[in-house]
Tab-separated table of C-alpha atoms and ligand atoms in Angstrom:
chain	number	residue	atom	x	y	z
A	11	LYS	CA	-80.093	-80.285	-333.079
A	12	PRO	CA	-82.197	-77.528	-334.455
A	13	ILE	CA	-84.225	-75.462	-332.146
A	14	THR	CA	-87.946	-74.614	-332.907
A	15	TRP	CA	-89.022	-71.546	-331.096
A	16	LYS	CA	-92.588	-71.754	-330.185
A	17	THR	CA	-94.449	-69.579	-327.684
A	18	ALA	CA	-95.420	-71.682	-324.681
A	19	GLY	CA	-98.908	-70.372	-324.406
A	20	LYS	CA	-100.980	-70.339	-321.216
A	21	GLY	CA	-102.876	-73.202	-320.267
A	22	HIS	CA	-101.060	-75.836	-322.142
A	23	SER	CA	-101.833	-79.253	-320.677
A	24	THR	CA	-99.865	-82.030	-319.148
A	25	SER	CA	-100.065	-85.277	-321.057
A	26	ARG	CA	-100.326	-87.849	-318.417
A	27	GLU	CA	-100.678	-90.799	-320.916
A	28	THR	CA	-97.257	-90.009	-322.609
A	29	GLY	CA	-95.578	-88.852	-319.380
A	30	GLN	CA	-94.535	-85.789	-321.536
A	31	PHE	CA	-94.998	-82.289	-319.967
A	32	GLU	CA	-96.227	-79.384	-321.989
A	33	SER	CA	-97.063	-77.406	-319.181
A	34	ASP	CA	-96.875	-73.477	-319.549
A	35	VAL	CA	-94.304	-71.563	-317.481
A	36	GLU	CA	-96.677	-70.677	-314.679
A	37	THR	CA	-97.221	-74.253	-313.677
A	38	GLN	CA	-93.453	-74.948	-313.316
A	39	SER	CA	-92.877	-71.796	-311.126
A	40	GLY	CA	-91.716	-72.652	-307.631
A	41	LYS	CA	-91.081	-76.381	-308.275
A	42	ASP	CA	-87.590	-77.853	-307.595
A	43	CYS	CA	-87.688	-80.246	-310.458
A	44	SER	CA	-89.186	-78.898	-313.653
A	45	PRO	CA	-89.927	-81.658	-316.179
A	46	ASN	CA	-89.947	-79.490	-319.208
A	47	SER	CA	-88.030	-81.299	-321.909
A	48	GLN	CA	-90.805	-80.880	-324.503
A	49	ILE	CA	-91.504	-76.994	-324.259
A	50	ARG	CA	-89.867	-74.413	-326.407
A	51	ILE	CA	-89.598	-71.165	-324.620
A	52	ARG	CA	-89.570	-68.165	-326.659
A	53	ASN	CA	-89.550	-65.260	-324.196
A	54	ILE	CA	-87.091	-64.400	-321.502
A	55	VAL	CA	-86.579	-61.732	-318.883
A	56	PHE	CA	-83.037	-61.613	-317.470
A	57	LEU	CA	-82.713	-59.272	-314.478
A	58	LYS	CA	-79.109	-58.028	-315.075
A	59	THR	CA	-77.870	-57.483	-311.615
A	60	HIS	CA	-74.633	-55.561	-311.099
A	61	LYS	CA	-71.203	-56.963	-311.030
A	62	THR	CA	-72.366	-60.568	-310.855
A	63	GLY	CA	-71.157	-61.873	-314.241
A	64	SER	CA	-74.429	-60.595	-315.817
A	65	SER	CA	-72.835	-59.186	-318.944
A	66	THR	CA	-71.312	-62.541	-319.732
A	67	PHE	CA	-74.835	-64.130	-319.520
A	68	GLN	CA	-76.371	-61.102	-321.403
A	69	ASN	CA	-74.032	-61.624	-324.236
A	70	ILE	CA	-75.310	-65.177	-324.467
A	71	LEU	CA	-78.704	-63.887	-324.662
A	72	PHE	CA	-77.897	-61.178	-327.276
A	73	ARG	CA	-76.269	-63.880	-329.496
A	74	LEU	CA	-79.252	-66.158	-329.130
A	75	GLY	CA	-81.884	-63.337	-329.905
A	76	GLU	CA	-80.017	-62.354	-333.023
A	77	LYS	CA	-79.572	-65.935	-334.279
A	78	ARG	CA	-83.306	-66.687	-333.863
A	79	GLY	CA	-84.546	-63.248	-334.966
A	80	LEU	CA	-86.090	-62.486	-331.625
A	81	THR	CA	-87.279	-59.072	-330.626
A	82	PHE	CA	-85.581	-57.294	-327.857
A	83	ALA	CA	-87.128	-54.942	-325.329
A	84	PHE	CA	-84.736	-52.209	-325.318
A	85	PRO	CA	-84.694	-49.009	-323.204
A	86	VAL	CA	-85.980	-45.788	-324.819
A	87	TYR	CA	-82.630	-43.959	-324.053
A	88	THR	CA	-79.273	-45.328	-323.187
A	89	TYR	CA	-78.372	-48.929	-322.406
A	90	GLN	CA	-80.435	-49.158	-318.994
A	91	PHE	CA	-84.181	-48.764	-318.147
A	92	ALA	CA	-83.780	-45.334	-316.376
A	93	TYR	CA	-81.814	-47.096	-313.659
A	94	PRO	CA	-81.848	-46.624	-310.674
A	95	GLU	CA	-85.564	-45.894	-311.062
A	96	LYS	CA	-87.946	-48.786	-310.717
A	97	PHE	CA	-88.777	-50.329	-313.995
A	98	ALA	CA	-91.798	-48.738	-315.672
A	99	LYS	CA	-93.482	-49.638	-319.035
A	100	GLY	CA	-92.671	-46.233	-320.342
A	101	PHE	CA	-89.032	-46.826	-320.203
A	102	VAL	CA	-89.303	-49.390	-323.072
A	103	GLU	CA	-88.864	-48.580	-326.706
A	104	ASP	CA	-91.879	-49.173	-328.972
A	105	LEU	CA	-92.301	-52.494	-330.659
A	106	PRO	CA	-90.750	-52.582	-334.044
A	107	ARG	CA	-93.352	-52.324	-336.784
A	108	GLU	CA	-93.468	-56.008	-337.824
A	109	ALA	CA	-93.405	-57.480	-334.261
A	110	THR	CA	-96.203	-58.614	-332.147
A	111	GLU	CA	-94.508	-59.038	-328.934
A	112	PHE	CA	-91.215	-58.697	-327.264
A	113	ASN	CA	-89.069	-61.738	-326.530
A	114	ILE	CA	-86.054	-60.763	-324.588
A	115	LEU	CA	-85.558	-58.149	-321.944
A	116	CYS	CA	-82.058	-58.183	-320.568
A	117	SER	CA	-80.825	-54.607	-319.967
A	118	HIS	CA	-80.125	-53.226	-316.528
A	119	MET	CA	-83.073	-52.172	-314.479
A	120	ARG	CA	-84.380	-52.085	-310.970
A	121	LEU	CA	-87.031	-54.660	-310.962
A	122	ASP	CA	-90.719	-54.116	-310.676
A	123	VAL	CA	-92.236	-57.550	-311.708
A	124	LEU	CA	-95.794	-56.099	-312.255
A	125	ALA	CA	-94.496	-53.456	-314.613
A	126	VAL	CA	-92.222	-55.841	-316.519
A	127	GLN	CA	-95.242	-58.154	-316.895
A	128	GLU	CA	-97.104	-55.302	-318.627
A	129	VAL	CA	-94.459	-55.350	-321.153
A	130	MET	CA	-93.502	-58.918	-321.580
A	131	PRO	CA	-95.978	-61.775	-322.691
A	132	GLY	CA	-97.382	-64.090	-320.026
A	133	SER	CA	-95.285	-67.038	-321.438
A	134	THR	CA	-91.992	-65.527	-320.174
A	135	PHE	CA	-89.289	-67.042	-318.168
A	136	TYR	CA	-87.597	-64.854	-315.482
A	137	LEU	CA	-83.947	-65.358	-314.873
A	138	THR	CA	-81.436	-63.667	-312.669
A	139	ILE	CA	-77.984	-64.091	-311.405
A	140	LEU	CA	-76.508	-63.675	-307.903
A	141	ARG	CA	-72.832	-63.594	-306.698
A	142	ASP	CA	-71.209	-64.116	-303.388
A	143	PRO	CA	-71.999	-60.672	-301.729
A	144	VAL	CA	-68.403	-59.977	-300.454
A	145	SER	CA	-67.013	-60.345	-304.067
A	146	THR	CA	-69.994	-58.435	-305.469
A	147	PHE	CA	-69.532	-55.532	-302.960
A	148	GLU	CA	-65.838	-55.227	-303.545
A	149	SER	CA	-66.441	-55.175	-307.282
A	150	VAL	CA	-69.321	-52.579	-307.110
A	151	PHE	CA	-67.257	-50.450	-304.740
A	152	THR	CA	-64.243	-50.500	-307.060
A	153	TYR	CA	-66.315	-49.803	-310.306
A	154	TYR	CA	-68.709	-47.186	-308.982
A	155	ARG	CA	-66.354	-45.468	-306.526
A	156	THR	CA	-66.865	-42.130	-308.177
A	157	THR	CA	-70.353	-42.433	-309.240
A	158	VAL	CA	-72.297	-43.733	-306.110
A	159	PRO	CA	-72.528	-40.719	-303.602
A	160	ALA	CA	-71.896	-42.730	-300.558
A	161	PHE	CA	-68.686	-44.134	-302.031
A	162	GLU	CA	-67.605	-40.697	-303.458
A	163	LEU	CA	-67.500	-39.147	-300.035
A	164	VAL	CA	-64.538	-41.409	-299.067
A	165	LEU	CA	-62.458	-40.493	-302.036
A	166	ASN	CA	-60.613	-37.659	-300.576
A	167	ILE	CA	-59.863	-39.293	-297.343
A	168	SER	CA	-56.347	-40.795	-297.126
A	169	GLY	CA	-55.869	-44.422	-296.773
A	170	ASN	CA	-57.741	-47.357	-298.269
A	171	PRO	CA	-61.140	-46.005	-299.444
A	172	LEU	CA	-62.905	-49.459	-298.934
A	173	THR	CA	-61.411	-49.631	-295.425
A	174	THR	CA	-62.542	-46.121	-294.650
A	175	PHE	CA	-66.027	-46.769	-295.892
A	176	LEU	CA	-66.459	-50.046	-294.061
A	177	ALA	CA	-65.185	-48.598	-290.761
A	178	ALA	CA	-68.264	-46.179	-290.623
A	179	PRO	CA	-70.632	-46.985	-293.587
A	180	HIS	CA	-73.698	-45.214	-292.012
A	181	HIS	CA	-71.649	-41.978	-292.041
A	182	TYR	CA	-71.463	-41.937	-295.799
A	183	TYR	CA	-74.727	-43.714	-296.683
A	184	ASP	CA	-77.862	-41.665	-296.837
A	185	SER	CA	-80.757	-43.998	-297.850
A	186	ARG	CA	-82.932	-41.059	-298.928
A	187	TYR	CA	-80.919	-40.890	-302.205
A	188	ILE	CA	-81.935	-43.631	-304.704
A	189	THR	CA	-78.560	-43.031	-306.398
A	190	ASN	CA	-77.074	-44.721	-303.274
A	191	GLY	CA	-78.885	-48.003	-304.104
A	192	LEU	CA	-75.765	-49.895	-304.978
A	193	ALA	CA	-73.991	-48.844	-301.768
A	194	LYS	CA	-75.829	-51.322	-299.514
A	195	ASN	CA	-77.318	-54.701	-300.571
A	196	PRO	CA	-76.816	-54.068	-304.250
A	197	MET	CA	-78.361	-57.249	-305.414
A	198	THR	CA	-81.405	-56.635	-303.270
A	199	PHE	CA	-81.749	-53.196	-304.566
A	200	ASP	CA	-81.608	-54.395	-308.212
A	201	LEU	CA	-84.378	-56.911	-307.289
A	202	GLY	CA	-86.679	-53.851	-306.413
A	203	LEU	CA	-86.721	-54.551	-302.757
A	204	ASN	CA	-86.178	-52.479	-299.726
A	205	SER	CA	-82.558	-52.736	-299.532
A	206	THR	CA	-82.178	-50.222	-296.632
A	207	ARG	CA	-83.253	-52.514	-293.928
A	208	GLU	CA	-80.598	-53.362	-291.315
A	209	ARG	CA	-81.446	-56.978	-290.926
A	210	VAL	CA	-83.831	-59.722	-292.103
A	211	ASP	CA	-87.328	-59.607	-290.585
A	212	GLU	CA	-90.806	-61.005	-291.408
A	213	THR	CA	-91.278	-58.818	-294.335
A	214	TRP	CA	-87.988	-60.161	-295.770
A	215	GLN	CA	-89.144	-63.765	-295.674
A	216	LYS	CA	-92.224	-62.860	-297.635
A	217	ASP	CA	-89.987	-61.051	-300.222
A	218	LEU	CA	-87.900	-64.179	-300.663
A	219	GLU	CA	-90.954	-66.316	-300.996
A	220	LYS	CA	-92.267	-63.807	-303.815
A	221	LEU	CA	-88.883	-63.956	-305.601
A	222	GLU	CA	-89.042	-67.718	-305.584
A	223	LYS	CA	-92.577	-67.548	-307.312
A	224	ASP	CA	-91.359	-64.843	-309.750
A	225	PHE	CA	-88.127	-66.376	-310.966
A	226	HIS	CA	-87.827	-69.535	-312.752
A	227	LEU	CA	-84.070	-69.813	-312.209
A	228	VAL	CA	-81.616	-67.713	-310.110
A	229	MET	CA	-78.159	-68.568	-311.475
A	230	ILE	CA	-75.215	-68.517	-309.126
A	231	ALA	CA	-71.978	-66.732	-310.481
A	232	GLU	CA	-69.671	-69.173	-308.606
A	233	TYR	CA	-71.283	-71.965	-310.473
A	234	PHE	CA	-71.621	-70.211	-313.743
A	235	ASP	CA	-71.291	-73.327	-315.977
A	236	GLU	CA	-73.621	-75.368	-313.941
A	237	SER	CA	-76.067	-72.495	-314.121
A	238	LEU	CA	-75.749	-72.532	-317.907
A	239	ILE	CA	-76.691	-76.283	-318.001
A	240	LEU	CA	-79.847	-75.574	-315.972
A	241	VAL	CA	-80.675	-72.773	-318.414
A	242	LYS	CA	-80.054	-75.044	-321.307
A	243	GLU	CA	-82.491	-77.580	-319.891
A	244	LEU	CA	-84.928	-74.726	-318.946
A	245	LEU	CA	-84.939	-73.043	-322.455
A	246	ASN	CA	-84.048	-76.171	-324.563
A	247	LEU	CA	-80.954	-74.724	-325.955
A	248	ASP	CA	-77.946	-76.231	-327.568
A	249	PHE	CA	-74.246	-76.285	-326.265
A	250	GLU	CA	-73.190	-73.965	-328.822
A	251	ASP	CA	-75.615	-71.366	-327.618
A	252	LEU	CA	-73.896	-71.266	-324.308
A	253	VAL	CA	-70.223	-71.020	-325.261
A	254	TYR	CA	-68.829	-67.845	-323.730
A	255	VAL	CA	-65.861	-65.756	-322.553
A	256	ARG	CA	-65.855	-63.872	-319.316
A	257	LEU	CA	-66.651	-60.241	-319.936
A	258	ASN	CA	-66.171	-57.379	-317.662
A	259	THR	CA	-63.201	-58.728	-315.851
A	260	ARG	CA	-60.673	-56.667	-313.890
A	261	PRO	CA	-56.960	-57.007	-313.832
A	262	GLN	CA	-55.832	-58.977	-310.688
A	263	GLY	CA	-54.146	-55.934	-309.425
A	264	SER	CA	-57.116	-53.806	-309.082
A	265	ARG	CA	-58.775	-56.153	-306.634
A	266	VAL	CA	-58.745	-54.989	-303.026
A	267	THR	CA	-57.519	-57.726	-300.745
A	268	ILE	CA	-60.390	-58.914	-298.429
A	269	ASP	CA	-59.071	-60.227	-295.157
A	270	ARG	CA	-61.304	-62.017	-292.746
A	271	ASP	CA	-62.244	-58.661	-290.733
A	272	LYS	CA	-63.156	-56.892	-293.989
A	273	SER	CA	-65.247	-59.797	-295.319
A	274	GLN	CA	-67.210	-59.798	-292.060
A	275	GLN	CA	-67.717	-56.041	-292.253
A	276	ILE	CA	-68.953	-56.490	-295.743
A	277	ARG	CA	-71.283	-59.186	-294.729
A	278	THR	CA	-72.667	-57.183	-291.832
A	279	TRP	CA	-73.332	-54.168	-294.106
A	280	ASN	CA	-74.985	-56.256	-296.651
A	281	GLN	CA	-76.949	-58.462	-294.486
A	282	LEU	CA	-79.878	-58.787	-296.772
A	283	ASP	CA	-77.617	-59.595	-299.729
A	284	VAL	CA	-75.940	-62.315	-297.661
A	285	ASP	CA	-79.184	-63.880	-296.750
A	286	LEU	CA	-80.530	-63.502	-300.331
A	287	TYR	CA	-77.336	-65.366	-301.769
A	288	GLU	CA	-77.583	-68.071	-299.129
A	289	HIS	CA	-81.192	-68.763	-299.754
A	290	PHE	CA	-80.857	-68.985	-303.561
A	291	ASN	CA	-77.639	-70.894	-303.251
A	292	ARG	CA	-79.614	-73.619	-301.409
A	293	THR	CA	-82.455	-73.645	-304.064
A	294	PHE	CA	-79.872	-73.767	-306.849
A	295	TRP	CA	-78.321	-76.947	-305.178
A	296	LYS	CA	-81.655	-78.377	-304.988
A	297	LYS	CA	-82.188	-77.899	-308.738
A	298	ILE	CA	-78.914	-79.449	-309.372
A	299	GLN	CA	-79.849	-82.482	-307.137
A	300	CYS	CA	-83.080	-82.841	-309.194
A	301	TYR	CA	-81.119	-82.458	-312.426
A	302	GLY	CA	-78.666	-85.196	-311.260
A	303	HIS	CA	-75.009	-84.908	-310.419
A	304	THR	CA	-73.814	-87.465	-312.842
A	305	ARG	CA	-75.834	-86.068	-315.825
A	306	MET	CA	-74.586	-82.446	-314.675
A	307	LYS	CA	-71.010	-83.626	-314.793
A	308	LYS	CA	-71.410	-85.167	-318.250
A	309	GLU	CA	-72.959	-82.048	-319.665
A	310	LEU	CA	-70.320	-79.855	-318.027
A	311	ASP	CA	-67.611	-81.704	-319.754
A	312	VAL	CA	-69.232	-81.237	-323.070
A	313	LEU	CA	-69.616	-77.477	-322.455
A	314	GLU	CA	-66.169	-77.024	-321.187
A	315	SER	CA	-64.590	-78.813	-324.100
A	316	LEU	CA	-66.756	-76.862	-326.674
A	317	THR	CA	-65.832	-73.638	-324.824
A	318	ARG	CA	-62.249	-74.388	-324.741
A	319	GLN	CA	-62.200	-75.164	-328.541
A	320	THR	CA	-64.113	-72.055	-329.303
A	321	ARG	CA	-61.907	-69.741	-327.258
A	322	LYS	CA	-58.839	-71.309	-328.865
A	323	SER	CA	-60.220	-70.909	-332.467
A	324	CYS	CA	-61.323	-67.300	-331.847
A	325	LEU	CA	-59.153	-65.530	-329.338
A	326	ASP	CA	-55.668	-64.016	-329.701
A	327	GLY	CA	-54.591	-64.959	-326.111
A	328	GLY	CA	-56.440	-64.164	-322.845
A	329	PRO	CA	-57.891	-60.961	-321.738
A	330	VAL	CA	-56.062	-57.809	-322.053
A	331	GLY	CA	-56.177	-54.119	-320.741
A	332	PRO	CA	-57.772	-51.340	-322.888
A	333	GLU	CA	-54.482	-50.280	-324.216
A	334	LYS	CA	-54.028	-53.630	-326.041
A	335	THR	CA	-57.638	-53.982	-327.432
A	336	SER	CA	-58.690	-52.396	-330.735
A	337	ASP	CA	-61.376	-49.652	-330.518
A	338	ASN	CA	-64.349	-51.754	-331.412
A	339	LEU	CA	-63.474	-54.405	-328.814
A	340	ARG	CA	-62.544	-52.136	-325.980
A	341	PRO	CA	-65.217	-52.358	-323.008
A	342	TRP	CA	-66.332	-49.195	-321.594
A	343	GLN	CA	-63.773	-48.086	-318.971
A	344	PRO	CA	-64.798	-46.359	-315.533
A	345	ASP	CA	-62.157	-44.042	-314.145
A	346	THR	CA	-61.383	-46.324	-311.123
A	347	THR	CA	-60.208	-49.509	-312.731
A	348	LYS	CA	-59.249	-51.103	-316.035
A	349	ILE	CA	-61.807	-53.455	-317.652
A	350	LEU	CA	-60.352	-56.177	-319.764
A	351	GLY	CA	-61.422	-57.116	-323.176
A	352	TYR	CA	-60.200	-59.559	-325.895
A	353	ASN	CA	-58.513	-59.520	-329.332
A	354	LEU	CA	-59.556	-61.957	-331.982
A	355	ARG	CA	-57.107	-64.213	-334.022
A	356	ARG	CA	-55.915	-62.786	-337.193
A	357	ASN	CA	-56.856	-64.623	-340.480
A	358	LEU	CA	-60.293	-65.776	-339.369
A	359	SER	CA	-62.605	-66.569	-342.243
A	360	SER	CA	-65.421	-64.011	-342.622
A	361	LEU	CA	-67.819	-66.528	-341.216
A	362	GLU	CA	-65.667	-67.330	-338.209
A	363	TYR	CA	-65.070	-63.594	-337.773
A	364	GLU	CA	-68.646	-62.859	-337.443
A	365	LYS	CA	-69.085	-65.481	-334.792
A	366	CYS	CA	-65.982	-64.842	-332.831
A	367	LEU	CA	-66.783	-61.110	-332.814
A	368	ARG	CA	-70.077	-61.379	-331.082
A	369	LEU	CA	-68.385	-63.622	-328.480
A	370	VAL	CA	-66.245	-60.754	-327.331
A	371	LEU	CA	-68.280	-57.791	-328.301
A	372	PRO	CA	-68.594	-55.458	-325.367
A	373	GLU	CA	-72.160	-54.834	-323.947
A	374	LEU	CA	-72.594	-51.352	-325.176
A	375	ARG	CA	-71.431	-52.126	-328.690
A	376	PHE	CA	-73.503	-55.193	-328.940
A	377	HIS	CA	-76.605	-53.307	-327.850
A	378	THR	CA	-76.024	-50.507	-330.272
A	379	TYR	CA	-75.607	-52.977	-333.029
A	380	LEU	CA	-78.741	-54.916	-332.142
A	381	TYR	CA	-80.862	-51.798	-331.574
A	382	GLN	CA	-79.849	-50.379	-335.051
A	383	ARG	CA	-80.617	-53.992	-336.556
A	384	GLN	CA	-84.131	-54.116	-334.970
A	385	TYR	CA	-85.211	-50.492	-335.710
A	386	GLY	CA	-83.205	-49.594	-338.833
A	387	ARG	CA	-81.918	-46.419	-337.174
A	388	ASP	CA	-79.449	-45.141	-334.489
A	389	MET	CA	-80.417	-45.091	-330.817
A	390	LYS	CA	-82.196	-41.918	-329.544
A	391	THR	CA	-80.022	-39.372	-327.759
A	392	LEU	CA	-81.091	-38.631	-324.205
A	393	PRO	CA	-82.745	-35.273	-324.112
A	394	LEU	CA	-81.035	-32.576	-322.112
A	395	ASP	CA	-83.285	-30.962	-319.482
B	58	PPS	N1	-68.615	-66.313	-316.153
B	58	PPS	C1	-68.474	-65.603	-314.965
B	58	PPS	N2	-68.507	-66.204	-313.708
B	58	PPS	C2	-68.220	-65.551	-312.610
B	58	PPS	N3	-67.942	-64.243	-312.676
B	58	PPS	C3	-67.874	-63.561	-313.885
B	58	PPS	C4	-68.099	-64.332	-315.015
B	58	PPS	N4	-68.080	-63.315	-316.039
B	58	PPS	C5	-67.456	-62.199	-315.395
B	58	PPS	N5	-67.513	-62.342	-314.172
B	58	PPS	C6	-67.176	-61.356	-313.211
B	58	PPS	O1	-68.355	-60.558	-312.912
B	58	PPS	C7	-68.057	-59.253	-312.764
B	58	PPS	C8	-68.735	-58.117	-313.886
B	58	PPS	O2	-70.085	-58.393	-313.591
B	58	PPS	P1	-71.135	-57.714	-314.688
B	58	PPS	O3	-70.792	-58.202	-316.006
B	58	PPS	O4	-72.420	-58.128	-314.008
B	58	PPS	O5	-70.853	-56.140	-314.347
B	58	PPS	S1	-71.951	-54.972	-314.906
B	58	PPS	O6	-72.760	-54.630	-313.772
B	58	PPS	O7	-72.533	-55.221	-316.082
B	58	PPS	O8	-70.954	-53.731	-315.066
B	58	PPS	C9	-66.519	-59.083	-312.759
B	58	PPS	O9	-66.089	-59.240	-311.432
B	58	PPS	P2	-64.770	-58.459	-310.917
B	58	PPS	O10	-63.724	-58.902	-311.900
B	58	PPS	O11	-64.663	-59.058	-309.640
B	58	PPS	O12	-65.042	-56.971	-310.994
B	58	PPS	C10	-66.128	-60.314	-313.745
B	58	PPS	O13	-64.860	-60.746	-313.419
């Protein structure tokens, strides 16, 4: 089924006679069931939260954007919009000469919706992804142990660093430093909210209501495939657009075992993230309910089967450590854990190779490639000051 990308302009009407909806994105916002099978959406903002499976979804958007010739809003420097600063229009590279608007923005940022709206057209779909806060925090802690100041402080203390941190997090966490953003309620921080609060309060309820209005879909990492089916419906995509391999995974051995006590400590320390996740998990299942469980099951079967076939025809086995991947397929490696990558089967035809390569291409390489392609030059180097 070919996709026709059209901009869903503001003010499109609902055709009551035919029962078909051509509503613009605004009119769907906040609804549990969005009858949108007739619209073609061109513009997408994906808030790439940290350690939530977001690189896997970003890879889907990278492939989609390249295939449809869409224009990416890239950061002026590096691969992130001056993270952990709040997003600002000035962090975005200029439009390429021949383009009239940006279509996809999906690099790491700390959200400021109004600032993003200054960059992206009105007819834009806003998506993000949340993951169970205990798994997210453990992953964030392991990955950023030497870069987030609050985590760095426990490095030289003997014993398990996560145990040490969780025993007295206030001792290490100084909320005045924005670079500590990921050390407490990392998902709330990425969403641009005040993540330093100790507990949910009235302002928090308002924040949640606002997020519900701002985002058309909040994906849930634990139900990644179900999330993709909802994305497929929302953006009118094909199954083949959604085929993926899990990116940025760690070897089993690098995971810290989280027992019941530790899990409780993480939940207490990240209470806003817990509430955020529970809230959007509930709205997610309402959307699934609207979508229909039987229909969802059928779609999942098709996606799983296509994904299995694609992985089989592209990959030379499962994910492997950095020592076993070729240079161009090796994901960026922090100094605290290995990040797994993939090798491709040998003897792929050149057509297959191009398709399979994009499926496993690590974030930074794909970003560099797309930037080069869009601007006809290399990325700018960050000025030293
Ligand atoms: N499809 C899917 N579903 C669920 N979880 C997934 C998926 N793909 C990746 N992952 C897990 O997400 C973690 C990496 O997240 P990110 O890609 O967001 O990391 S990053 O912030 O961009 O570095 C990383 O978690 P940990 O392995 O616990 O570190 C991945 O294993």
